[in-house]
Every structure is written in structure tokens, then in C-alpha cells.
XYZ file of C-alpha atoms in Angstrom:
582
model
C 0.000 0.000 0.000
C 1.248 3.267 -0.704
C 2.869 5.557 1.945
C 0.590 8.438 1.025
C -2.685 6.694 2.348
C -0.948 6.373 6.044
C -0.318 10.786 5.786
C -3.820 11.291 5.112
C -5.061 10.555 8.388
C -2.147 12.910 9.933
C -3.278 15.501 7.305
C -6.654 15.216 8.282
C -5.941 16.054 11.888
C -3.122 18.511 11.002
C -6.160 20.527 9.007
C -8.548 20.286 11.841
C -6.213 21.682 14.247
C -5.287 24.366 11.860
C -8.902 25.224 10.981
C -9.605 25.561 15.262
C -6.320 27.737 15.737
C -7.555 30.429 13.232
C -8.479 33.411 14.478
C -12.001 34.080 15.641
C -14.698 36.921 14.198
C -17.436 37.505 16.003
C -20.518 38.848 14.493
C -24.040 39.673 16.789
C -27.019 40.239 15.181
C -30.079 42.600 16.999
C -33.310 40.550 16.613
C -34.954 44.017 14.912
C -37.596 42.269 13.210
C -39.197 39.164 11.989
C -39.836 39.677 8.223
C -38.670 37.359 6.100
C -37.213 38.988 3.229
C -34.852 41.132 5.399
C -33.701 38.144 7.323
C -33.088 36.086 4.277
C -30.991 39.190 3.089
C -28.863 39.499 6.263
C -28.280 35.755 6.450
C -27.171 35.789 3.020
C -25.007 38.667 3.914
C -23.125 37.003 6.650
C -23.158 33.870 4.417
C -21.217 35.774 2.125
C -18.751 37.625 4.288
C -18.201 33.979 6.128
C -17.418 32.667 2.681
C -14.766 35.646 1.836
C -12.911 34.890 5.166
C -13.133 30.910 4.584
C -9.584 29.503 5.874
C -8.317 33.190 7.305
C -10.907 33.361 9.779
C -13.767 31.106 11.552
C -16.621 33.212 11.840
C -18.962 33.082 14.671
C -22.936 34.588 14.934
C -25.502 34.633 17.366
C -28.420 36.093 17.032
C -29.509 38.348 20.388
C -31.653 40.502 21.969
C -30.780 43.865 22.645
C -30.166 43.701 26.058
C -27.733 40.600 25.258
C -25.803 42.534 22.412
C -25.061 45.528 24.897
C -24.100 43.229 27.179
C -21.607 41.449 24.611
C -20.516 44.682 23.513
C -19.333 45.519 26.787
C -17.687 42.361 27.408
C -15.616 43.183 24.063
C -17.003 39.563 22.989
C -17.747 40.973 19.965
C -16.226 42.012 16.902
C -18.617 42.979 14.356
C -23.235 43.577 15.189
C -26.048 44.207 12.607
C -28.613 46.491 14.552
C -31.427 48.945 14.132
C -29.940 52.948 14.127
C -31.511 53.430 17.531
C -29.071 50.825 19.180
C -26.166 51.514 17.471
C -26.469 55.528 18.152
C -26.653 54.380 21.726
C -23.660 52.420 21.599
C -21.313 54.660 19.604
C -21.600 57.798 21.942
C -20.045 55.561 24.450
C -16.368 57.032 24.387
C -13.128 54.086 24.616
C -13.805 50.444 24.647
C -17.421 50.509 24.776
C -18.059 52.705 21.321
C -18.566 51.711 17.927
C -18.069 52.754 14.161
C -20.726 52.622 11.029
C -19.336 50.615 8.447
C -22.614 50.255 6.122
C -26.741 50.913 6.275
C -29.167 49.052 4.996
C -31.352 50.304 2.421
C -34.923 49.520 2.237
C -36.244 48.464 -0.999
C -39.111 50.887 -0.146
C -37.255 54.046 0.827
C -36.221 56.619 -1.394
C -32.955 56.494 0.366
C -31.478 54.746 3.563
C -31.678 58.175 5.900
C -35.582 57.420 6.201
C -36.090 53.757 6.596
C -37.479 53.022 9.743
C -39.970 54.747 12.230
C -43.440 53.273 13.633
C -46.890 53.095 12.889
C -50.063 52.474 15.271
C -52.651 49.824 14.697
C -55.812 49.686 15.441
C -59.224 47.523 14.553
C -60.128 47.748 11.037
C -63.655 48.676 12.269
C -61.890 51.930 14.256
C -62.314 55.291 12.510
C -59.285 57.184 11.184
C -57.672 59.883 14.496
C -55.136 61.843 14.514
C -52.482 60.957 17.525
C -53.977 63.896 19.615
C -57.164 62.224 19.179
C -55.861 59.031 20.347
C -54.838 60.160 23.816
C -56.381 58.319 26.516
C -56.939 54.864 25.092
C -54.107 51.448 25.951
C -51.277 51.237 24.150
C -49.601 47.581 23.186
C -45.695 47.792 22.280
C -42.882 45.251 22.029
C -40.600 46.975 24.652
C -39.872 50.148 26.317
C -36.549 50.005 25.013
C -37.849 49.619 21.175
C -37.029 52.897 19.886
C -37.667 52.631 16.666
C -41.254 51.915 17.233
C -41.978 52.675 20.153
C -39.388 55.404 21.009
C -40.022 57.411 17.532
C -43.922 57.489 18.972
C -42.414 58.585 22.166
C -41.096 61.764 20.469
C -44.178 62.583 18.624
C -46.264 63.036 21.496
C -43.603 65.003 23.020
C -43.736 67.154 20.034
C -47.253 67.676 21.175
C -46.320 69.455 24.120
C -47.405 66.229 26.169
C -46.007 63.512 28.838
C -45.279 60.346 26.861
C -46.018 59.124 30.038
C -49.089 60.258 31.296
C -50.443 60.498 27.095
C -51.954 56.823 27.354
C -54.481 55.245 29.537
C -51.875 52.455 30.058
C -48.765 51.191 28.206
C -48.326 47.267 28.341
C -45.370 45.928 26.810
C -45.581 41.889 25.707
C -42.071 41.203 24.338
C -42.778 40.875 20.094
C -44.828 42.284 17.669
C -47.108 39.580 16.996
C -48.247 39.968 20.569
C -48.992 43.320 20.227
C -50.788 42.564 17.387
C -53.233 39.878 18.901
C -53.545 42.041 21.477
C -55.559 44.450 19.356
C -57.120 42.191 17.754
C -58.231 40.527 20.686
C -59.361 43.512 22.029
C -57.398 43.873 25.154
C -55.405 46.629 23.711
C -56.940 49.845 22.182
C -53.897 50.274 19.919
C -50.438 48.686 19.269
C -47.226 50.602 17.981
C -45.285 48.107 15.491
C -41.817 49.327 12.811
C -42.770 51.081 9.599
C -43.617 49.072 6.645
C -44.419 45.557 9.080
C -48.332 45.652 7.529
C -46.832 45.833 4.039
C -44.050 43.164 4.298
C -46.342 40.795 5.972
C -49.508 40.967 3.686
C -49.366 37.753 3.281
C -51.081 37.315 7.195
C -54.724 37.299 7.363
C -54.263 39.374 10.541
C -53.093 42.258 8.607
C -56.878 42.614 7.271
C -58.155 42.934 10.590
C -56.231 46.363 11.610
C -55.444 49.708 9.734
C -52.884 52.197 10.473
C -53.557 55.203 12.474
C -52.045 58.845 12.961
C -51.047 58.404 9.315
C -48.486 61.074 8.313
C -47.689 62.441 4.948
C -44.599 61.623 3.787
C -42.698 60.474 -0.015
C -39.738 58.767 1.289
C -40.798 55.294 2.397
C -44.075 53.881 0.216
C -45.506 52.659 3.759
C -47.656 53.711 6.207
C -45.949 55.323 9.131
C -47.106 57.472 12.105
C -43.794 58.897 13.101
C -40.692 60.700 11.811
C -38.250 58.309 9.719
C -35.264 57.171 10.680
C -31.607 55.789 9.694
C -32.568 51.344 8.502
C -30.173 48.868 10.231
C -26.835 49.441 10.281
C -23.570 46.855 9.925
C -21.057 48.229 12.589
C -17.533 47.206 14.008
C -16.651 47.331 17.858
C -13.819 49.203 19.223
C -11.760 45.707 19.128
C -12.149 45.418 15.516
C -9.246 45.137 12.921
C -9.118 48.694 10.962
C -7.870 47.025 7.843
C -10.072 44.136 8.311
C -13.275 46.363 8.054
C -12.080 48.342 4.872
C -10.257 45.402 2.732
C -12.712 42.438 3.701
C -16.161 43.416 5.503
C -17.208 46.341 3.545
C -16.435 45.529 0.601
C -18.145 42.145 0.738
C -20.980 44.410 2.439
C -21.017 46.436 -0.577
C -20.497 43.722 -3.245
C -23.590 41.892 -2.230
C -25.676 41.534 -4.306
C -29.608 42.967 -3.622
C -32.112 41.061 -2.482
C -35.228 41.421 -2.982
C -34.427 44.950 -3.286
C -32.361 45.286 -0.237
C -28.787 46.911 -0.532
C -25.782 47.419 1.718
C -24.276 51.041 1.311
C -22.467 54.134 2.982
C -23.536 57.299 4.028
C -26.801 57.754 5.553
C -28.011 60.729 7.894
C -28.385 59.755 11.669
C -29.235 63.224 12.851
C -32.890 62.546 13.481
C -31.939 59.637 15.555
C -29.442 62.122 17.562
C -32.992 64.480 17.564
C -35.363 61.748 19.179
C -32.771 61.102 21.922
C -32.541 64.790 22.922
C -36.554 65.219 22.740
C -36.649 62.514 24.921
C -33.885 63.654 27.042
C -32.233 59.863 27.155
C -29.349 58.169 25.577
C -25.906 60.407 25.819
C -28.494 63.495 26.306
C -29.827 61.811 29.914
C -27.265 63.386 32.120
C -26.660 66.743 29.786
C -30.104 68.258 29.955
C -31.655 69.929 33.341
C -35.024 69.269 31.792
C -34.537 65.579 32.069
C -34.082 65.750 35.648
C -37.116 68.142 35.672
C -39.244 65.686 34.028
C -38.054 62.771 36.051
C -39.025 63.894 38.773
C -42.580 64.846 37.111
C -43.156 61.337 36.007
C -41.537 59.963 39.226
C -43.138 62.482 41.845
C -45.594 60.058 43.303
C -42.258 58.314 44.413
C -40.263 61.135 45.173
C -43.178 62.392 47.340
C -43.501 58.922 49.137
C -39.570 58.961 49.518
C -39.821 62.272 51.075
C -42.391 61.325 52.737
C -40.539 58.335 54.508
C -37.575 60.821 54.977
C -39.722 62.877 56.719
C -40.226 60.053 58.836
C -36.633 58.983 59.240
C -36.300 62.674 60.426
C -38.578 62.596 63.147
C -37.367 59.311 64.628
C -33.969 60.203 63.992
C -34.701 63.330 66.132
C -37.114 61.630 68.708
C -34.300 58.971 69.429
C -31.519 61.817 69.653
C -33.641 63.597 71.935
C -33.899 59.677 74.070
C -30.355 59.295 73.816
C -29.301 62.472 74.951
C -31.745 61.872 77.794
C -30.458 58.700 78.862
C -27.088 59.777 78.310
C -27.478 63.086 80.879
C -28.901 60.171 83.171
C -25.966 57.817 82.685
C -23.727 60.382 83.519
C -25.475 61.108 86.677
C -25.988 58.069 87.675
C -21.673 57.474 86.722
C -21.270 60.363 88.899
C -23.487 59.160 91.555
C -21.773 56.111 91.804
C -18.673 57.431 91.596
C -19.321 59.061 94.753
C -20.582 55.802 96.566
C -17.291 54.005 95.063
C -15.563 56.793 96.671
C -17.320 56.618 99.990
C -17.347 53.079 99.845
C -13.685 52.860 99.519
C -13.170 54.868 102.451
C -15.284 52.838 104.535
C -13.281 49.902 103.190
C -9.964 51.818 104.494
C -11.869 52.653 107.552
C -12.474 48.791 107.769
C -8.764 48.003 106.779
C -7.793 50.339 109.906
C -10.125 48.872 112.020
C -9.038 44.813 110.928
C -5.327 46.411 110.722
C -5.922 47.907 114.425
C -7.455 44.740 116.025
C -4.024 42.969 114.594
C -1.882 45.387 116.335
C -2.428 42.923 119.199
C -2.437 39.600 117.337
C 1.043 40.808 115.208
C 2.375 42.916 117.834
C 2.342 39.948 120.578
C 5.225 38.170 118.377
C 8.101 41.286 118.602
C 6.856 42.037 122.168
C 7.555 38.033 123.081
C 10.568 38.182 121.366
C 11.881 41.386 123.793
C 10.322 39.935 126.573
C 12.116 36.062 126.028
C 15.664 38.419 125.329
C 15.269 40.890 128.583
C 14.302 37.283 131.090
C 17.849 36.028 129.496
C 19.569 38.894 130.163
C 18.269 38.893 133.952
C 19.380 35.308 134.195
C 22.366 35.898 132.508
C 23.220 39.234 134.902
C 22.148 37.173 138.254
C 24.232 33.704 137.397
C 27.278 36.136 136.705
C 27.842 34.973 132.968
C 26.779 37.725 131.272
C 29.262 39.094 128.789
C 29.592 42.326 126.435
C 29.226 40.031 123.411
C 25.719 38.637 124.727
C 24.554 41.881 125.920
C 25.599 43.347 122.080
C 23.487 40.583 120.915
C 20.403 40.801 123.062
C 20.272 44.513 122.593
C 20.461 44.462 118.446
C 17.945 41.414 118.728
C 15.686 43.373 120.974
C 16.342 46.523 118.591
C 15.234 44.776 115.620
C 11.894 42.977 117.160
C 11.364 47.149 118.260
C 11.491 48.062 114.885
C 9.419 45.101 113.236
C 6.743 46.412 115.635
C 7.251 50.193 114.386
C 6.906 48.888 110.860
C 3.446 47.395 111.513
C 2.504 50.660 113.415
C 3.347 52.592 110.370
C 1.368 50.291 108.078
C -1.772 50.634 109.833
C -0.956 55.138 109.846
C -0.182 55.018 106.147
C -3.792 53.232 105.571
C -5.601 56.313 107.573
C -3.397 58.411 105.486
C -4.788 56.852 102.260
C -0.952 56.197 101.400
C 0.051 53.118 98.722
C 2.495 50.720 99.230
C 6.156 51.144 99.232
C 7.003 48.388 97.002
C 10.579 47.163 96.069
C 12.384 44.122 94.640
C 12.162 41.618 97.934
C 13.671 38.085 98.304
C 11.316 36.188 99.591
C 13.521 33.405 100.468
C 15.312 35.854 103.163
C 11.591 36.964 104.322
C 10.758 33.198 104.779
C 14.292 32.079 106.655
C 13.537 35.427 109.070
C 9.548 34.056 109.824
C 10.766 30.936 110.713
C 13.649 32.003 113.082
C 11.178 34.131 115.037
C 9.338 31.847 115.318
C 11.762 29.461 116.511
C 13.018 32.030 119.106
C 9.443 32.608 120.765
C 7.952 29.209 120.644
C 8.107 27.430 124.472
C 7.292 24.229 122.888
C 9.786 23.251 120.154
C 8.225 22.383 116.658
C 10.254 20.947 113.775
C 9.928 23.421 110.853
C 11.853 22.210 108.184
C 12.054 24.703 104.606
C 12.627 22.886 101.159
C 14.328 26.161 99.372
C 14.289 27.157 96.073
C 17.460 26.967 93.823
C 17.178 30.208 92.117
C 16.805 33.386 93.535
C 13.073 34.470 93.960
C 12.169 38.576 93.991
C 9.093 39.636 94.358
C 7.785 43.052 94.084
C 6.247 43.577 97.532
C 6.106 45.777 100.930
C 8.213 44.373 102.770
C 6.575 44.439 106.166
C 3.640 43.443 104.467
C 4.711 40.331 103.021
C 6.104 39.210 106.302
C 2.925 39.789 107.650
C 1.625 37.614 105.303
C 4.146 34.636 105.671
C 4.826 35.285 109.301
C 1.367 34.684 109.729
C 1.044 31.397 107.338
C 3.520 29.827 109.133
C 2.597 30.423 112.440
C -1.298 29.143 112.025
C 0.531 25.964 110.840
C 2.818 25.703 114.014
C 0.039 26.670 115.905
C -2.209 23.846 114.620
C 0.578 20.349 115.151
C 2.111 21.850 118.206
C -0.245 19.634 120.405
C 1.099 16.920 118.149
C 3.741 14.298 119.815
C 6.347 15.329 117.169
C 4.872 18.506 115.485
C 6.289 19.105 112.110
C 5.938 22.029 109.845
C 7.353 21.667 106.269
C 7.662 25.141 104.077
C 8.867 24.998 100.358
C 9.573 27.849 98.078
C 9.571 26.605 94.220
C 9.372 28.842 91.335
C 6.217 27.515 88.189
C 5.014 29.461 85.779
C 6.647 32.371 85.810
C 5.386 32.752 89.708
C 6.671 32.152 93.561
C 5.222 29.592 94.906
C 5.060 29.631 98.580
C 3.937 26.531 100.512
C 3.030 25.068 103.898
C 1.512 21.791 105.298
C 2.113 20.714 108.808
C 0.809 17.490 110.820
C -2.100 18.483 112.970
C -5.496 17.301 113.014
C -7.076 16.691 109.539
C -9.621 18.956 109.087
C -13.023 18.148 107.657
C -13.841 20.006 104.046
C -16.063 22.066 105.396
C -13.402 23.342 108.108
C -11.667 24.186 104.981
C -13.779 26.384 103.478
C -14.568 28.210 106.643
C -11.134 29.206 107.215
C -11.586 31.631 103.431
C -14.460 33.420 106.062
C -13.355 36.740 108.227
C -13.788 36.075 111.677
C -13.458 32.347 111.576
C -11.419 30.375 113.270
C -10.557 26.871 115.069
C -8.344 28.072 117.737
C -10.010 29.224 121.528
C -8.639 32.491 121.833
C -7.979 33.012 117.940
C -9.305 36.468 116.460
C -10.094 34.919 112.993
C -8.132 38.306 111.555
C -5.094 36.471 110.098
C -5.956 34.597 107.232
C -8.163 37.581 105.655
C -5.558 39.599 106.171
C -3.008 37.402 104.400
C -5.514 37.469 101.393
C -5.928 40.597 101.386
C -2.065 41.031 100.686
C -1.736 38.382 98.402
C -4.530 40.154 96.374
C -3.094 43.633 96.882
C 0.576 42.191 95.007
C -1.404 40.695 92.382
C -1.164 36.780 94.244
C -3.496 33.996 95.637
C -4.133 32.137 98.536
C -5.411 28.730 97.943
C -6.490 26.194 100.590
C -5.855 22.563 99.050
C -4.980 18.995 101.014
C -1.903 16.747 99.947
C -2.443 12.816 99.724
C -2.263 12.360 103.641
C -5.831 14.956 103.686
C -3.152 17.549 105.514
C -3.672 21.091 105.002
C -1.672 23.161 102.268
C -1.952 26.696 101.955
C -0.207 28.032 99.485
C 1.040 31.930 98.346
C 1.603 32.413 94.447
C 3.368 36.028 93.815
C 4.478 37.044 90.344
C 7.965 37.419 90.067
C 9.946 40.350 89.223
C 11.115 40.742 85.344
C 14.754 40.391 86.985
C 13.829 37.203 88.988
C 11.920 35.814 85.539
C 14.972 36.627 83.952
C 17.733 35.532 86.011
């Protein structure tokens, strides 16, 4: 078998893939109207020009509304659209990507030339006399679309020519999407009149509906041998999009436009006069003349007043709420702020009957704190009596017993001071304080006043722990914490007291368990309470107290029980940024 029957297969393909990498024309055609001879003529038109560019280009049509074309247009998805003057006009006083160029009208075989092609003519029953369109005010009005300006739009500007409201000219205006629908609907009766293009009764004579209606308004005119009730207008027009080829449109699509051949007496050709349509657009103030004129807005808001007046209306409204809630909210805002202000003033006296309260808890301690530096003195000055009577006292122990004394004198002036710096409404002095010293000095006074001797053994921490704290006040605080838990083993055979100072979390952690009685849960969460307390001559001050600091520096005091049901109260401080650091 020869070789060249295996390549034509690979041809084949190689052609088809050629053929779908050509370059693409699109063409959109306006759906203006549904006689037959002028569609034959554009589809052999577009036949033709597909035929020219056969194997340069593949040509692609769709046939769309007008709202569809615009759209296309806009979307620059296409190249080349056949549509009525009214549309194109529209489109080509966009400015940039949006506009459009003329390349050719079509001529009507029925015009004297292509300038007055198209325009509209009313309908009525056969059986209807002949009016005149002032006559015809106040009857219902059929038309294909309020867009339609050929029909519809060049009646639009007659009536305006009249000195009257397109709008308000008609009983009603119903529009039903083609012209054969407007044209049942007179027939039918459910429309007075119907508005359908110029020449439609003549180009359709072959439909027995035609000799059931009768032009109205007829006006007397030479250029078009057809019925018409309006001005004429530009016919169709072929036009390129801004995305068009220049040379393509002047080597290949008009001059195929213009070498067509007629049918049925229509022509492609150049030229043509679109100042009417310009003319219609500015009577009816739309189109590029919409936002120019200061009568459009004028009668805008004459056809839309019942609108505007129901807008203002419900601004109007809006006012008076807006106003009526203002007027509420400046109310309840005067009332807020006296109310803030009031209570303001109860914070305020509230706060100093707090401090008063402080002062008064502060005061009753002076006798529950001030009973450890006074025992302390008291325990030094009986040994230095013994020590002066049994002869043995030397200068070294009397140098000792005096700075120990001195120092228990001025742990008692620093608790003195705290409670006169609360009546004074003064803060707290606070400083970087290691609370591992303040811990080791709790337990030996402790140590040094207790008549019964209780094991308290302290479980350190490795690193240095600072605190930001009063100083006086946080030995209050752990002074205090380890004394309740001496307090409560030292009736124990072998009372023990263990203390540990760890650092989690970026926090102190201050802890103490001891080996007295377990208490029952309830016991436990009495001891939170002011005022309670297990002990016969206890005050029940200390523990609130030792919250309150813990609170004051930003801590907590919690009450938990470790796997032997033993008590463990424990004091978390944040650390200082040195301490976190270090």
C-alpha cells in the first residue's frame, strides 16, 4: 500500500487543528424584526462575508436581543453587530472600549434612500375610525418593549412634540415582548392600539391578521411607500466594535458588504443621515443626552413624583425618629452620667469605709502581730536577767540581746506605720524583695518565741526568687502562714511544719503543710471566712488579712490537702522581670 494513504489521516488532523487555531470573528445580530425577506438578506449577507474569510478566519454569529448585544458589547465579545440605528447611536456615543463605528446601512427596498427607513406606525381595529395621535390620547397602548425605539421610542417623540407627557399620554402602556403579541392584542381587544416598525403591515400581507387592523395617525410623507405614524429614521446598520481590525473592516467586511448583491431589493451602502436619531434622543432627554439636559431631571421627577413624594415622605419620617431617638439618647445619656457620677461618689465613699475597715481589721491585729516582737523582747530581757544574776553575762551577749531586741522594736514600728499610712490613704512602698530571706527570718522568730519546740523544716528554692512587695507586708503575710501551721501540730507528739519555696510558671510559689489534726472540708472552706477560726482564743483576723495582701501584690491564697488529707496553703506572687529573667 502506498505511503501516502498512512499521511492522510495525519493531514486530516493537522487541518482540523489548523482550521480551530484560526483566528475568531465575532458577528451579533439585533433581533430588529421578523420579516422574512430582510432576514433572508442578512443571512445571506453574513453567508457571504463567512465565505470571503473561509480559511483566514472562523466566523462566529448569534443572534440576540438587545439587552444581550449591549451586554456582549461591553464584554468586548464581539467584533462585528447588525442592529437597528436606535441601538447603534446608543452604543457609539459611548467614548473608549465601549463605542462603535458605522461601516454600512441598509437600504430599504421601499425608501427613497437609507436616511428614512425606519420609524413606527399604530394599529388599530379595522372597524376603528381614522384619528389623529392627539385624538388618540387616553386609550391602551400595546408595544414590544420600552426600550424599542424605533417603534416605540419614535412614537415617544411625537407626542412630546405635542407638548405632552409620553407618560401620562396613554391610559396604560403594556409591553408583551414581540410584535405579533402586540398585534393579537388588538385584535383581541385587550389593547386599544399597538405601535409596530414602519412598513411591518406591508411586508407581511401575506397574514390574514393584517386585514383585521389599519394604520392610524397616518403622516404624509414620499420617502418610504408605507404607512408610518412617526418621523423616519436611519434602517439597520452593519457596525464594528472598538476591538475590531481597521484594515479588516475596509479590505474584507465592507467591501463584501457592498459587493452583495440585492435582495429582494435590499442593498448594503455608505452614508446615511443619523441626525434625526441624535434628535429623538434629545426630545426625549435619554441616551448620551440623559445626564446633559436639566429638563430631564425636571421631568423625572414629574413622572416619578408620586415616588419622590412617598420617599420624602418616609424621609420625613426617618427625620422625626432620627430626632425623637436623639432627643432619648441624649436623655439617657445626661442620666448615665449622673448616675456614673453618683456612683462614683458611693465608690468613693465606699472605699473609704473599706480603708476605715482596713484600719479597724489592721488595728485589732496590732495585738495579734504585735504579741510576736513584744515576746521576742520579753524572752531576750528574762535572758539577760538570768544571765546578769548567774554572773555569765558578757559584752558580746549583751551586744546581741540589745540588736535582737532593737530589731523585734522596729518590726513592731513597721506594723505601726502600716496601719498610719492606711488612715493616710498612702500606697504601698514596694521594692524588689527576696522572699527566700523573708521566709528564713519568719521561721527564726518563730523558733526564738515558741516554748514548745516544733520541727519546721524549709525545702528552698534553687534560684533566687524577687518579688515586688512591701516588705513588712509580706512578712505579715508569711509570718502569719507559718505560724497558724505551728500553731495547729504543736499539740502533736512530734509537730512538724514543712515550708517549700519553688518557682512555676513564671510565679513564687510559697507553701506550707504541717501534721495536725485533719480537718473536715467544710473546716476548709470556713477558714476563706473573716472572723473564723478553730483556735479558743484566735481572732479569725489572720488569714483575711493574708488574702488581702496576696490580692493587693497581684497573688493567691489557695487552701488545698496533699495525699495524707493535711492542710496546704499556698502563696503564688508574680515574680519580678529580673527574677523571671535571672
Amino acid at each position: 500500500m502506498p505511503k501516502v494513504f498512512y499521511l492522510l489521516p495525519l493531514m486530516a488532523v493537522c487541518l482540523i487543528s489548523s482550521a480551530s487555531e484560526l483566528p475568531v470573528i465575532r458577528i451579533g445580530c439585533q433581533m430588529v424584526t421578523d420579516t422574512p425577506k430582510y432576514q433572508n438578506f442578512i443571512s445571506d449577507s453574513l453567508k457571504d462575508i463567512e465565505e470571503q474569510l473561509k480559511g483566514k478566519y472562523r466566523v462566529e454569529i448569534e443572534n440576540l436581543t438587545s439587552n444581550q448585544l449591549r451586554k456582549k458589547i461591553e464584554s468586548h465579545e464581539i467584533d462585528y453587530f447588525i442592529s437597528d440605528s436606535m441601538f447603534y447611536l446608543g452604543v457609539s456615543a459611548s467614548s473608549g472600549p465601549n463605542s462603535a463605528s458605522r461601516l454600512a446601512v441598509l437600504w430599504h427596498p421601499r425608501a427613497v434612500n437609507p436616511t428614512e427607513s425606519e420609524g413606527g406606525t399604530i394599529i388599530s381595529l379595522k372597524s376603528e375610525e381614522n384619528k389623529t395621535l392627539l385624538q388618540l390620547k387616553g386609550q391602551t397602548l400595546a408595544a414590544k418593549s420600552e426600550r424599542d425605539y424605533v417603534s416605540y421610542g419614535a412614537l415617544r417623540r411625537e407626542i412630546f412634540e405635542l407638548h405632552k407627557n409620553p407618560k401620562h399620554f396613554f391610559d396604560s402602556v403594556s409591553f408583551l415582548g414581540s410584535y405579533d403579541d402586540v398585534i393579537d392584542s388588538v385584535i383581541s381587544g385587550k389593547s386599544d392600539l399597538g405601535i409596530i416598525p414602519t412598513c411591518y403591515i406591508e411586508e407581511h400581507n401575506f397574514d390574514p391578521r393584517m386585514k383585521e387592523i389599519k394604520p392610524q395617525a397616518v403622516k404624509n410623507q414620499k420617502a418610504l411607500s408605507c404607512f408610518s405614524s412617526t418621523r423616519l429614521y436611519l434602517g439597520p446598520v452593519f457596525a464594528a466594535s472598538y476591538d475590531a481590525d481597521p484594515y479588516l473592516n475596509r479590505r474584507l467586511i465592507l467591501a463584501e458588504l457592498l459587493d452583495t448583491p440585492a435582495h429582494d431589493g435590499f442593498v448594503w451602502t455608505v452614508g446615511g443621515d443619523i441626525s434625526q436619531g441624535h434628535e429623538l434622543f434629545k426630545a426625549l432627554n435619554e441616551g448620551q443626552y440623559e445626564k446633559l439636559s436639566r429638563s430631564a431631571l425636571i421631568r423625572h421627577l414629574e413622572e416619578k413624583s408620586p415616588y419622590i413624594l412617598a420617599a420624602l415622605g418616609a424621609l420625613i419620617l426617618f427625620f422625626i425618629h432620627w430626632f425623637s431617638v436623639n432627643r432619648l439618647v441624649e436623655k439617657r445619656t445626661r442620666q448615665l452620667i449622673k448616675a456614673q457620677k453618683e456612683t462614683d461618689k458611693i465608690k468613693e465613699q465606699f472605699a473609704a469605709m473599706q480603708r476605715v475597715g482596713v484600719i479597724g481589721l489592721m488595728s485589732s491585729t496590732l495585738s495579734h502581730e504585735l504579741k510576736q516582737p513584744i515576746s521576742v523582747i520579753g524572752n531576750y530581757l528574762q535572758g539577760m536577767r538570768l544571765l546578769r544574776k548567774s554572773g555569765r553575762m558578757t559584752d558580746k551577749a549583751l551586744d546581741e540581746s540589745i540588736e535582737n531586741i532593737g530589731a523585734q522594736i522596729e518590726r513592731a514600728n513597721s506594723i505601726i506605720k502600716k496601719v498610719r499610712s492606711y488612715a493616710g490613704k498612702k500606697s504601698s512602698e514596694r521594692k524588689p524583695t527576696d522572699l527566700k530571706e523573708i521566709i528564713e527570718r519568719s521561721i527564726s522568730d518563730l523558733l526564738k518565741t515558741r516554748t514548745k519546740r516544733t520541727e519546721i523544716s524549709f525545702k528552698p528554692c534553687r534560684e533566687k526568687v524577687i518579688v515586688d512587695a512591701d516588705e513588712t507586708e509580706l512578712h505579715l503575710a508569711v509570718h502569719n502562714i507559718i505560724k497558724n501551721a505551728v500553731e495547729a501540730c504543736e499539740e502533736q507528739p512530734s509537730p512538724l511544719v514543712s515550708v517549700s519555696l519553688s518557682i512555676e510558671n513564671g510565679k513564687a510559689v510559697f507553701a506550707v503543710t504541717d501534721n495536725g489534726p485533719i480537718l473536715a472540708p467544710e473546716d476548709i472552706e470556713n477558714i476563706k471566712k473573716p472572723l473564723w477560726t478553730s483556735k479558743k482564743n484566735g481572732m479569725g483576723l489572720g488569714i483575711p488579712i493574708v488574702s488581702r495582701i496576696a490580692e493587693a501584690h497581684r497573688g493567691s491564697l489557695t487552701f488545698d490537702t496533699d495525699d495524707k488529707g493535711s492542710l496546704v496553703v499556698t502563696l503564688r506572687l508574680p515574680l519580678t522581670k529580673e527574677s523571671k529573667n535571672a
